[in-house]
Coordinates of C-alpha atoms and ligand atoms in Angstrom, one line a residue:
Chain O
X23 CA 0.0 0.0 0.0
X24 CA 2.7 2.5 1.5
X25 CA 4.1 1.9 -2.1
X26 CA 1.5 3.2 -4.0
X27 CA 1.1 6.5 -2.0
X28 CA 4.1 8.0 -4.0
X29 CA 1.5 8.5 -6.8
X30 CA -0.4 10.8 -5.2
X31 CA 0.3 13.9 -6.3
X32 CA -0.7 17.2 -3.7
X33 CA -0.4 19.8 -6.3
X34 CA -0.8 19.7 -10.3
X35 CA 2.3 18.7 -12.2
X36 CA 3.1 22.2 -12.7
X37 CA 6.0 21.0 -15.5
X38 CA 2.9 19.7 -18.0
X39 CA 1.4 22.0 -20.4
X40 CA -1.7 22.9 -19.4
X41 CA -4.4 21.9 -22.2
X42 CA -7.4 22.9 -19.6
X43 CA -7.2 25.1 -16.7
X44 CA -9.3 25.4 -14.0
X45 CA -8.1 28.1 -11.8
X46 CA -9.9 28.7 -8.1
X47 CA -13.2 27.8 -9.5
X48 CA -15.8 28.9 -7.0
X49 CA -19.9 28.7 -8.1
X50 CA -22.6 29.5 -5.7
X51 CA -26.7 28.6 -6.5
X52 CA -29.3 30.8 -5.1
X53 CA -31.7 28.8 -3.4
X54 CA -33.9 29.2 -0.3
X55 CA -33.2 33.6 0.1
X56 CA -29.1 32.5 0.7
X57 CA -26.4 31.1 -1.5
X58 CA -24.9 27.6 -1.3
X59 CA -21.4 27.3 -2.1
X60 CA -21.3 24.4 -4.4
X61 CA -17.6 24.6 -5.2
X62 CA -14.9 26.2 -3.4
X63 CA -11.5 27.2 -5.1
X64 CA -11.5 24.2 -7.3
X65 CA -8.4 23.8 -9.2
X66 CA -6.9 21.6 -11.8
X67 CA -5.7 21.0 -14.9
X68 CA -5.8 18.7 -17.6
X69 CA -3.1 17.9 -20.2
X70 CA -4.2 17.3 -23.9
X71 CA -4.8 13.7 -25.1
X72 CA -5.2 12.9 -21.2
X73 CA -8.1 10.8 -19.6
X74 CA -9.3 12.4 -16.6
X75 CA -12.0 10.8 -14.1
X76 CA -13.2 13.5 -12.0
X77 CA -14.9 11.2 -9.1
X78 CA -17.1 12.1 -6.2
X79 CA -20.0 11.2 -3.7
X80 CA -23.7 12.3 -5.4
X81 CA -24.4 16.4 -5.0
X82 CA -20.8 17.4 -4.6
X83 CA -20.7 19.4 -7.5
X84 CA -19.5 17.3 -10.4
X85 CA -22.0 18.2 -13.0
X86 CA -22.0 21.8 -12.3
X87 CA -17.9 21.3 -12.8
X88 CA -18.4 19.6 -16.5
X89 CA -21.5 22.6 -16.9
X90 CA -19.2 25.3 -16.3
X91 CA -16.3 24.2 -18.2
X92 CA -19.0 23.0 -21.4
X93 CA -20.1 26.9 -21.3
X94 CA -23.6 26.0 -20.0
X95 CA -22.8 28.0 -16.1
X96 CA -20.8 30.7 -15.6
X97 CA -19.2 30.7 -12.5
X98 CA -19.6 33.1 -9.6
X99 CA -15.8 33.8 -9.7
X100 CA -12.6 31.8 -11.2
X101 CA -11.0 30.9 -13.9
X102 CA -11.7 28.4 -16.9
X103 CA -9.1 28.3 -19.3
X104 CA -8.8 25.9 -22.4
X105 CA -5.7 26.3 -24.6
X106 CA -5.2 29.7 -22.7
X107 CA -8.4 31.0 -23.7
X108 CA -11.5 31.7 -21.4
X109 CA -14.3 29.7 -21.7
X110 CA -17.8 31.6 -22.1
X111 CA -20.1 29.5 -23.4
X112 CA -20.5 26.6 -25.6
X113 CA -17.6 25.8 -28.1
X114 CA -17.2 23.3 -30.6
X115 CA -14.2 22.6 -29.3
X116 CA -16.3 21.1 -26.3
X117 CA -18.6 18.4 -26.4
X118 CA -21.0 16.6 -23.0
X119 CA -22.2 13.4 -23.3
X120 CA -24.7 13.6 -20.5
X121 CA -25.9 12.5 -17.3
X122 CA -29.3 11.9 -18.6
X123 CA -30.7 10.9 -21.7
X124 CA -30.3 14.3 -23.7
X125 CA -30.9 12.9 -27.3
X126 CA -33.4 14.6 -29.2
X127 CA -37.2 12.1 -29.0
X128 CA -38.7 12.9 -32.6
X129 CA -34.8 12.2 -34.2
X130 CA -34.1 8.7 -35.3
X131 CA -30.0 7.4 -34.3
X132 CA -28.9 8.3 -37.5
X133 CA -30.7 12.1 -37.6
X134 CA -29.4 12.4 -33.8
X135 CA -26.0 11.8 -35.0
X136 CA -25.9 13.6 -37.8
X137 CA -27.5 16.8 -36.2
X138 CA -24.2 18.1 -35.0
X139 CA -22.5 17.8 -38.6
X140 CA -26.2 19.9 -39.8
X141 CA -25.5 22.4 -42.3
X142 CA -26.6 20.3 -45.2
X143 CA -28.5 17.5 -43.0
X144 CA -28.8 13.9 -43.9
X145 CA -29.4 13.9 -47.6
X146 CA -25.9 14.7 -48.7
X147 CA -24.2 11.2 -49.4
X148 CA -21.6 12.0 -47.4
X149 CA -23.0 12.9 -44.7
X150 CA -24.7 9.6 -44.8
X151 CA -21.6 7.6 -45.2
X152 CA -19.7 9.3 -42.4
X153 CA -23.0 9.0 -39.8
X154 CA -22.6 5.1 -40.9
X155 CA -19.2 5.4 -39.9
X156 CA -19.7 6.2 -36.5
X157 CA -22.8 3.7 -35.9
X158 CA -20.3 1.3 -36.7
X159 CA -18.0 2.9 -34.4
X160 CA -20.2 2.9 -31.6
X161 CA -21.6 -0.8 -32.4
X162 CA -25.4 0.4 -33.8
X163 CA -25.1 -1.2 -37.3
X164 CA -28.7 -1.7 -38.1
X165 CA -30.3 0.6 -35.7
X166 CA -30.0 3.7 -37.6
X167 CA -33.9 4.0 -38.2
X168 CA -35.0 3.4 -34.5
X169 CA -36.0 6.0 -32.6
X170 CA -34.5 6.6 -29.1
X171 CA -37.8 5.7 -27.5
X172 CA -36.9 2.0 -29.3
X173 CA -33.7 1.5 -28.2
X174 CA -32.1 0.5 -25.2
X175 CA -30.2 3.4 -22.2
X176 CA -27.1 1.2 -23.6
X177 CA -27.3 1.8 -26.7
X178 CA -28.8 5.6 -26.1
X179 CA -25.5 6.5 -24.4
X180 CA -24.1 5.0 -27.8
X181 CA -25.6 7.1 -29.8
X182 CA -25.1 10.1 -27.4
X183 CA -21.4 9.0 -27.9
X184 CA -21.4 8.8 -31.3
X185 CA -23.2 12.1 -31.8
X186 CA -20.2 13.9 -30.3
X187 CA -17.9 12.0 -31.4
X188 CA -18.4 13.2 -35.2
X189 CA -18.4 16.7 -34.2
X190 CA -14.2 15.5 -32.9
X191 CA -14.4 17.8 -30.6
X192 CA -11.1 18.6 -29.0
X193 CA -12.3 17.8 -25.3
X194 CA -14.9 15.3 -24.8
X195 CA -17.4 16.0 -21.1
X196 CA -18.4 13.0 -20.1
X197 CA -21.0 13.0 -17.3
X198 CA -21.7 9.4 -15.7
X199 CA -22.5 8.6 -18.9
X200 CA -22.7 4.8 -18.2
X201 CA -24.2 5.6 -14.4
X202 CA -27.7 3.8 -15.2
X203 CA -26.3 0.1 -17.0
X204 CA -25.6 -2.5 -15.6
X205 CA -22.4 -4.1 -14.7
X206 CA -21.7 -6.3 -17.7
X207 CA -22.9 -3.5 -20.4
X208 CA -21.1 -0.7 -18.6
X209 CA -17.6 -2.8 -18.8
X210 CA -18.6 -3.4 -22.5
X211 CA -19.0 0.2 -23.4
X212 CA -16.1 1.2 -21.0
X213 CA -13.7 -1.1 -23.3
X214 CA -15.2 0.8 -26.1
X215 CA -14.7 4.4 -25.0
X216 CA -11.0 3.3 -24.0
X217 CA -10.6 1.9 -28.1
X218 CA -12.2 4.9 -29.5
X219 CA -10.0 7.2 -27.0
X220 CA -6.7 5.2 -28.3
X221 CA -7.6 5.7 -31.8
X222 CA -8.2 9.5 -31.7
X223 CA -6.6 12.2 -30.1
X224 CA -9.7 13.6 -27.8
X225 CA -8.7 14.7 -24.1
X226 CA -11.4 13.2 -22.0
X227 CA -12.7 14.4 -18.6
X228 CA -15.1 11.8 -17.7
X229 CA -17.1 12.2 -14.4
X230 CA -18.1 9.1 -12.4
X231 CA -18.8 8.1 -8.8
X232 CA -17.8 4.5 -9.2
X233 CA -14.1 3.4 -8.5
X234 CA -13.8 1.2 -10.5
X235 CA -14.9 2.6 -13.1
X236 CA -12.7 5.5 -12.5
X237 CA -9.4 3.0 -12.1
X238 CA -10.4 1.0 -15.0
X239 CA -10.8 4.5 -17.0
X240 CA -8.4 7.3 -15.9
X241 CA -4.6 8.1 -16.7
X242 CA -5.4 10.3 -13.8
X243 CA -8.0 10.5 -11.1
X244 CA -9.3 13.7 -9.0
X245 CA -11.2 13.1 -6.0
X246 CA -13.5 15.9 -5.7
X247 CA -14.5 16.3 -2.0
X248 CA -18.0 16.8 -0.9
X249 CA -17.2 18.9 2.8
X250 CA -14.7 21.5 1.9
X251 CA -16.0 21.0 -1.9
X252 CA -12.2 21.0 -3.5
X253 CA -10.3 18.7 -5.1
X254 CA -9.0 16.6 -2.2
X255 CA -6.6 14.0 -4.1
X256 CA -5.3 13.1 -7.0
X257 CA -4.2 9.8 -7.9
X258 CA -1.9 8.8 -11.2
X259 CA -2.8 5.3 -12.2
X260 CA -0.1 4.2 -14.2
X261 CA -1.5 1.0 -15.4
X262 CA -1.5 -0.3 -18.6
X263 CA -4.4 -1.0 -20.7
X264 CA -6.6 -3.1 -21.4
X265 CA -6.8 -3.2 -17.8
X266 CA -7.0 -6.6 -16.0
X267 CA -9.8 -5.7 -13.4
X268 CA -9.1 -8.9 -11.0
X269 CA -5.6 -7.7 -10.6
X270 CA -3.8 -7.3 -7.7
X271 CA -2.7 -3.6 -8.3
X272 CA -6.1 -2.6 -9.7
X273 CA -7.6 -3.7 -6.5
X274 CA -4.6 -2.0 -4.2
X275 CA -5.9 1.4 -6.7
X276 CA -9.6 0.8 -6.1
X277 CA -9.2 0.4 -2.5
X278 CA -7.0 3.3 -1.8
X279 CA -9.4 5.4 -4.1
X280 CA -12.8 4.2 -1.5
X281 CA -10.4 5.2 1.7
X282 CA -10.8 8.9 -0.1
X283 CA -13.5 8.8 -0.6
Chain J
X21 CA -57.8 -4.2 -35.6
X22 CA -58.5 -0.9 -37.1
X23 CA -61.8 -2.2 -38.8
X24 CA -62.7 -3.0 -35.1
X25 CA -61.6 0.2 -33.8
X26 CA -64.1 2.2 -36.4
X27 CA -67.0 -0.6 -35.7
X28 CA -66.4 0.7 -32.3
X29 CA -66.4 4.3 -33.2
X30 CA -69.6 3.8 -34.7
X31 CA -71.7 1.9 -32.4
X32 CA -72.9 4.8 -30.3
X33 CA -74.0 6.6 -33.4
X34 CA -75.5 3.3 -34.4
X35 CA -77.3 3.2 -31.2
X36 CA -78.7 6.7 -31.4
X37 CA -80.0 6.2 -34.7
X38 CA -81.8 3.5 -33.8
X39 CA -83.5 4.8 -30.8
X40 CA -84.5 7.6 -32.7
X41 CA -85.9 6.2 -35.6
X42 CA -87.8 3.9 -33.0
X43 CA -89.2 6.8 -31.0
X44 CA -90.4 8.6 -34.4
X45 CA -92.2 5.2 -35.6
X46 CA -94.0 5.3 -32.5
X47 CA -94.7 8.7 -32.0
X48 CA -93.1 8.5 -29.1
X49 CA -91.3 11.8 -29.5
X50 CA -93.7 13.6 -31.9
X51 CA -92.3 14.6 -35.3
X52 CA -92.6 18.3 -34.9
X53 CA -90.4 18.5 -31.9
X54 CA -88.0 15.5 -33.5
X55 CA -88.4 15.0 -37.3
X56 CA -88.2 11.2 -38.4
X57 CA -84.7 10.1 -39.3
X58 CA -85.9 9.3 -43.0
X59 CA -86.9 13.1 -43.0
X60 CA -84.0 14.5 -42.4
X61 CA -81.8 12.1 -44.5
X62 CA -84.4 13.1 -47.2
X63 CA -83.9 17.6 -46.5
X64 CA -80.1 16.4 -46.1
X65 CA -79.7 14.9 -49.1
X66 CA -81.6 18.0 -50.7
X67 CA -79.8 20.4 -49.3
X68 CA -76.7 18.6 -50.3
X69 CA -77.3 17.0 -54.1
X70 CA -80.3 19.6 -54.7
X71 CA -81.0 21.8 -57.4
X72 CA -82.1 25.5 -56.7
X73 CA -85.9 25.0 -57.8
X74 CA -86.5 21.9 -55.7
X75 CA -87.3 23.5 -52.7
X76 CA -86.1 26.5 -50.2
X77 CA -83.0 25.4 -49.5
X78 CA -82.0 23.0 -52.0
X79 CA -78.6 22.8 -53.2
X80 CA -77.6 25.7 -51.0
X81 CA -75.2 23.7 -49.1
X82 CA -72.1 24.1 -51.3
X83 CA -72.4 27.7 -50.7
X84 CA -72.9 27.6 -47.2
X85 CA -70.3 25.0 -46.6
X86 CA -67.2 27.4 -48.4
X87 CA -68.4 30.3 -46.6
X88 CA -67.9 29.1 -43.2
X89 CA -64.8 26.9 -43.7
X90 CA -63.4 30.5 -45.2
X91 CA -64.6 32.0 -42.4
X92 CA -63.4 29.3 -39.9
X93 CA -59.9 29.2 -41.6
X94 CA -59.6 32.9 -41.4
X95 CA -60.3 32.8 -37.9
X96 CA -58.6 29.7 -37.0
X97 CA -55.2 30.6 -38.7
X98 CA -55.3 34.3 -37.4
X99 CA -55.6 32.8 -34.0
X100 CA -52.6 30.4 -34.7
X101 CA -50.4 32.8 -36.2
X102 CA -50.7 34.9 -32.5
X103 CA -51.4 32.0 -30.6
X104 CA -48.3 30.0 -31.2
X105 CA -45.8 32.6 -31.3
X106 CA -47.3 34.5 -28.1
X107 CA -47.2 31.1 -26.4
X108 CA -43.5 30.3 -27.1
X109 CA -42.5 33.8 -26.2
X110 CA -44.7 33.5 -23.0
X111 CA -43.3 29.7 -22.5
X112 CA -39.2 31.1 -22.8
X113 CA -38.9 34.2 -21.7
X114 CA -40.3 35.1 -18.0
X115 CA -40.1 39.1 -18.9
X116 CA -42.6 38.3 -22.1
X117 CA -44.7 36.1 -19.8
X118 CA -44.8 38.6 -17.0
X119 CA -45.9 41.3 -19.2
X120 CA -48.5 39.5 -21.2
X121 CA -50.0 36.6 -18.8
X122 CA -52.5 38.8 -16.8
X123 CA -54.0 40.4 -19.3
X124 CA -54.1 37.3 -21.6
X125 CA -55.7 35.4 -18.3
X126 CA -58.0 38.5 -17.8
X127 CA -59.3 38.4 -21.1
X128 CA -59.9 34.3 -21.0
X129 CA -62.4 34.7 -18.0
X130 CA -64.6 36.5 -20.3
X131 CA -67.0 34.4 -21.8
X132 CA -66.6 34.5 -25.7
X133 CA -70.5 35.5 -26.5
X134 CA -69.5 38.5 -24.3
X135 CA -67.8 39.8 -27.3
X136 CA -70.7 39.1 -29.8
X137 CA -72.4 42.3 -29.1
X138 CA -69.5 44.7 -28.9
X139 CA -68.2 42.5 -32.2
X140 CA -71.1 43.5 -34.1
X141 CA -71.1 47.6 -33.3
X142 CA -66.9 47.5 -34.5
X143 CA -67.3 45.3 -37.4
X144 CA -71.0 45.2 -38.4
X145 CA -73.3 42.2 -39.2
X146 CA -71.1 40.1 -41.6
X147 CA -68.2 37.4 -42.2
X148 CA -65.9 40.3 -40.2
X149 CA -67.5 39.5 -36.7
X150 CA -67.6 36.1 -37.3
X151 CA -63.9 35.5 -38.1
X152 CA -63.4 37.7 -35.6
X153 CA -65.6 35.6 -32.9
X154 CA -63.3 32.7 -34.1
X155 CA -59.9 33.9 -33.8
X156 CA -61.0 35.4 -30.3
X157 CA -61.9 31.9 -29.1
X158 CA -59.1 29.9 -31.1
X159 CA -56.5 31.8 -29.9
X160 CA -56.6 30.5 -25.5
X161 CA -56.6 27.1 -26.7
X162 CA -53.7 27.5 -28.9
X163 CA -52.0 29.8 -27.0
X164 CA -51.9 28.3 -23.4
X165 CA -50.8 25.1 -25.1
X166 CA -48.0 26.4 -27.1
X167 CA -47.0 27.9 -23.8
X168 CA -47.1 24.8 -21.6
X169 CA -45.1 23.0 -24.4
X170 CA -42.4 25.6 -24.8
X171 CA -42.0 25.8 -20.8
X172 CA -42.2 22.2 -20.3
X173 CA -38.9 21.9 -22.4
X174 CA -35.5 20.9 -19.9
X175 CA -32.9 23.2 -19.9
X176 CA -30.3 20.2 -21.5
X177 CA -31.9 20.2 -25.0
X178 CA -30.8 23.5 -25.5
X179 CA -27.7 22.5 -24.3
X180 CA -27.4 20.0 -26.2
X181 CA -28.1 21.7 -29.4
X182 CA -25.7 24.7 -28.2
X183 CA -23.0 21.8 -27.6
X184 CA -24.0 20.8 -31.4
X185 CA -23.3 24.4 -32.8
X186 CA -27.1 25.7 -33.3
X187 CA -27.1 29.0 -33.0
X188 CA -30.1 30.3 -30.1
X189 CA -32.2 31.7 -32.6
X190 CA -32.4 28.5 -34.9
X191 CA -32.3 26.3 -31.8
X192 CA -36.6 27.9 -31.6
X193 CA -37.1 26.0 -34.9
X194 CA -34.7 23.1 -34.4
X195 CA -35.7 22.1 -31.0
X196 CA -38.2 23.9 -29.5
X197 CA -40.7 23.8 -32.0
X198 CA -39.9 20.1 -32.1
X199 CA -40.1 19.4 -28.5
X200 CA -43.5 21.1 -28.3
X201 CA -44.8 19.7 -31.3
X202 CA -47.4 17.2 -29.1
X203 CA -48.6 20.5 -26.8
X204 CA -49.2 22.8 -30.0
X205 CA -50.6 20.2 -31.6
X206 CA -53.3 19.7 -28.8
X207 CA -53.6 23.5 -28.9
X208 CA -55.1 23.5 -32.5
X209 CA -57.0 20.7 -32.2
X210 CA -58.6 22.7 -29.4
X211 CA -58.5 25.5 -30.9
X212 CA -60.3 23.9 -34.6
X213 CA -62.6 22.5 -32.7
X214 CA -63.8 25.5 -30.8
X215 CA -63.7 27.5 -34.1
X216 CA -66.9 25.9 -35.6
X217 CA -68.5 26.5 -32.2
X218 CA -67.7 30.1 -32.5
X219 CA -68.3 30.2 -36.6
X220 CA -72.3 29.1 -35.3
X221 CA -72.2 31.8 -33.0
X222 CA -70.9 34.4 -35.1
X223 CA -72.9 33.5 -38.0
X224 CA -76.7 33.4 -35.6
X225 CA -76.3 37.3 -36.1
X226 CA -78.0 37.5 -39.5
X227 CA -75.7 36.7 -42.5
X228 CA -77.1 35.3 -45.4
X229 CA -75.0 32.0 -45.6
X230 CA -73.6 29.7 -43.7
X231 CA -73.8 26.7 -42.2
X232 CA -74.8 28.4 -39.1
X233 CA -77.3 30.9 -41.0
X234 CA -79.2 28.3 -42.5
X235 CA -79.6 26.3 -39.2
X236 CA -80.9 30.0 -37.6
X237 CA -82.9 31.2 -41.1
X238 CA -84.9 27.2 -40.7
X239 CA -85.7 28.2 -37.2
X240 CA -87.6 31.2 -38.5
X241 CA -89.2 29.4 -41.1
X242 CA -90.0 26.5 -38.3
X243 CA -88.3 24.4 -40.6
X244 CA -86.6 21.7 -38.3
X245 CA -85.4 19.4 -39.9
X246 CA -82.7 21.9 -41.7
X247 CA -82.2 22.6 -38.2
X248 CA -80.9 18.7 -37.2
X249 CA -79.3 18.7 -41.2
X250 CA -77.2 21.6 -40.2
X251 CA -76.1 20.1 -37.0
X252 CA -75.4 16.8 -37.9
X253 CA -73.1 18.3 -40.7
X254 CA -71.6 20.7 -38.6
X255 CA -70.4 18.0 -36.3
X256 CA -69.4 16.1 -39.5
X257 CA -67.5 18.4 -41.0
X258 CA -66.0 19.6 -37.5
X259 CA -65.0 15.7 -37.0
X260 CA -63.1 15.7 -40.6
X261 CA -61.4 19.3 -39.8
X262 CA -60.1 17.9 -36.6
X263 CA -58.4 14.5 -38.7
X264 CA -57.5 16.5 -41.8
X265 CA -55.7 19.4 -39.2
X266 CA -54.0 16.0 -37.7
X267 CA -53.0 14.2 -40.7
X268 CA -51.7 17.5 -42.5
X269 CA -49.8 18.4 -39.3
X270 CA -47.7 15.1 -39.4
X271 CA -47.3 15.0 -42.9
X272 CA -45.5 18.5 -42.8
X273 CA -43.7 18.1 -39.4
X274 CA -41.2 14.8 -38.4
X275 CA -41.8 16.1 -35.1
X276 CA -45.6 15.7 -35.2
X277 CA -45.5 11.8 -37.2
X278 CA -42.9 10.6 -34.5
X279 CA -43.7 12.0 -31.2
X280 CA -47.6 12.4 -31.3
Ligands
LIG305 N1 -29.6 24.8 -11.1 C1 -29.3 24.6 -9.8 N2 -29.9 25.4 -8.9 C2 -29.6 25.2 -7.6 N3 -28.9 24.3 -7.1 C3 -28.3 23.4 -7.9 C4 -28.5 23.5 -9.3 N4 -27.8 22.5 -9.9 C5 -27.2 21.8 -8.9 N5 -27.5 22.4 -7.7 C6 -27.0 21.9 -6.4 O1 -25.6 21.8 -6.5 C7 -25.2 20.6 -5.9 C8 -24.3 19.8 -6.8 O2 -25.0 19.4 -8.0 P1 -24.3 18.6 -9.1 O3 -25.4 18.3 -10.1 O4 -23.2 19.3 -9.6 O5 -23.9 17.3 -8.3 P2 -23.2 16.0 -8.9 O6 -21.9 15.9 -8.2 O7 -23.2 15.9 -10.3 O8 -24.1 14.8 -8.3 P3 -24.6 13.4 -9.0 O9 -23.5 12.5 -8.8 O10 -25.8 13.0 -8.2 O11 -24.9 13.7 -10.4 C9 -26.4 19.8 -5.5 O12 -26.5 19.9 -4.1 C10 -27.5 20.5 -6.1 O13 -28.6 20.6 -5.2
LIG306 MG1 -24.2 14.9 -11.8

């Protein structure tokens, strides 16, 4: 155990270029005739082509983290920086696969994925091809002409997957996107994010509140703590991948991750 | 299964027929309050397939029938075109909703034959007051719907589409129309079917044709069985509005065929 300490790192790596930069991040909500600090000096940063897991108990302020940094929130005061430049609203640099199901109802797959490329819609043959592309990539072959009411929360994720993915946006938002399947499907699409991840050259901060999940995901894990609402710890997972999930270091990482938490 | 569903559809009608038809071959109801059922299919089918010199009204139905489905068009579409965009206004944006809601909601509580009197000293006996009558009472329907669709909306599809690079004015016709498709929807089918009310109302006041005029001309002329005609058509034709306003609705809109 004592070993595995070393990895924790206090402070960012000050030495790696900074791809995203959160800088003292605080964000109240009005509720109730007072404000309720939701975050308090949050700070981090992310390099570019990293996978991040941003982990925490439920209502610690996750979501609002991956709102404010997709452009949907402006914080009360701090800084959110990607490539240098301050965020202040939606990009298409940025892309959120979300929490919940956020696909559009009256859109079959294929329209929901090609909505983002828009601009011409579906009947150009190349749009066409290139949505086909990414059903494949995403494992849909087939389901192109289902509505999202016909499909499975599996497969919906998919397709809210694939439907940022062809946008290739630089950083990817990923908010428990896998937080309602079950335990055999979520490994499943988990193996696929990691494939599709190797393949391109996205930067990923995906948010989760399962360990492992986070240590079969993350280059890099923040703990985000729900008392003093800051990140508390940060943990470097240097394992390689594909991970082996009944291994002996995974489980030393999973368990030191739950004594943070 | 649909044959059943329209043998179902029509067994009330069915029903009523027959007790009718029973109670007229018995005198149970007398004719002059209830005309026999062969009666009026006999006036109907005059005033339908009829030529002019057959008898007082004839043939006249052609006539009567264009000039209230103009007249309930008119009023019907006036009351979309402010019905829908007030709504989605009044559904987005609290300031719009603020400013508008109380005097929209003041103006509901009055009952619409309030306006029939006042109607007729601005705009006279004639299709004007009618159309007008129509739009007036089209319009809450429409509008209240159109507004509980628009509000009803979560915050992520915008986000969503913002995430997807549509811009916030496009994102009105690209998702919130869309998304409120099943609420404005109900809105005009409300709102249609409150039209022909209205269109009876409007055209009681004296104009010489219309499907309401005739129905209040054969009560002066204590012709009742033009009386039942007109009614039975007007729910007719109101029925066939109400399907045709559906099926043209989800031909134009994706959103309509797929989520209604
Ligand atoms: N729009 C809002 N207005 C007021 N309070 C909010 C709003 N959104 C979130 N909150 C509050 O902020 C806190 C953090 O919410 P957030 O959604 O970021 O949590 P989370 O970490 O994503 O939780 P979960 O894991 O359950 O998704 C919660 O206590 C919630 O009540
Ligand atoms: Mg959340």
């Amino acid at each position: 155990m004592t070993s595995l300490t070393g990895k924790i790192l206090k402070a960012p790596d000050e030495s790696r270029k900074s791809f995203l930069e959160i800088a003292d991040l605080s964000h109240s909500f009005a509720g109730n005739g007072r404000d309720r600090r939701i975050l308090n000096h949050v700070s981090f940063s992310i390099a570019r082509g990293e996978l991040v897991c941003l982990i925490g108990q439920s209502g610690c302020g996750k979501s609002t983290i991956l709102n404010i940094i997709a452009g949907f929130l402006r914080p009360t005061s701090g800084h959110c920086l990607l490539e240098g430049k301050s965020v202040i609203g939606p990009g298409p640099d940025r892309c959120v696969v979300f929490q919940e199901d956020a696909l559009f109802p009256w859109l079959t797959v294929r329209e929901n994925i090609a909505f983002g490329l828009k601009s011409g819609s579906l009947s150009l043959k190349g749009h066409f091809e290139e949505v086909d592309r990414f059903l494949e990539l995403v494992d849909l072959q087939g389901y192109g002409d289902y509505l999202p009411r016909e499909i499975s929360g599996g497969m919906k994720q998919r397709v809210a997957l694939a439907r940022v993915l062809i946008r290739s946006p630089q950083l990817l938002l990923m908010d428990e996107p896998f937080g309602a399947l079950d335990a055999q499907i979520r490994e499943n699409i988990q193996e696929l994010l990691i494939k599709l991840w190797q393949k391109g050259s996205q930067t990923i901060l995906f948010v989760t509140h399962d360990v492992q999940e986070a240590i079969a995901l993350a280059d890099r894990v923040l703990l985000l703590e729900h008392d003093s609402r800051q990140i508390r710890e940060e943990l470097v997972i240097p394992l390689d991948r594909p991970r082996d999930r009944g291994s002996e270091m995974f489980q030393a990482y999973c368990r030191q991750l739950r004594q943070g938490l | 299964m649909k044959g059943r569903d329209t043998l179902l559809a029509l067994l009330i009608p069915a029903v009523i027929l027959t007790i009718w038809y029973v109670v007229s071959e018995t005198g149970i109801i007398p004719v002059y309050l209830l005309p026999h059922p062969g009666t009026i299919f006999h006036s109907g089918a005059l005033y339908i397939f009829g030529t002019p010199g057959q008898g007082p009204y004839a043939g006249r139905f052609l006539n009567d029938f264009i000039a209230s489905l103009g007249r309930v068009l008119l009023g019907f579409s006036i009351a979309a075109a402010l019905g829908i965009p007030l709504g989605i206004m009044s559904g987005r944006v609290a300031l719009v909703n603020r400013l508008v809601s109380t005097t929209i909601n003041g103006l509901r509580a009055v009952p619409g034959i309030c306006w029939l009197p006042l109607a007729m000293i601005w705009f006279g006996i004639g299709i004007k007051t009618t159309v007008f009558l129509v739009a007036m009472a089209a319009f809450f329907p429409i509008y209240l719907n159109t507004l509980t669709g628009a509000r009803l909306i979560g915050p992520i599809y915008f986000q969503a589409g913002a995430m997807l690079g549509v811009s916030r004015f496009r994102s009105i016709f690209a998702i919130l129309i869309p998304m409120a498709m099943p609420n404005i929807i109900a809105g005009l089918r409300l709102g249609m079917g409150i039209s022909w009310a209205y269109l009876v109302l409007g055209e009681l006041t004296g104009v010489p044709n219309g499907l309401g005029a005739v129905i209040m001309d054969a009560r002066m002329l204590g012709q009742i069985d033009i009386i039942v005609v007109g009614i039975l058509l007007i729910a007719l034709i109101g029925r066939m509005c109400d399907r045709l306003l559906f099926f043209a609705m989800r031909l134009c809109f994706k959103s309509a065929k797929r989520l209604t």
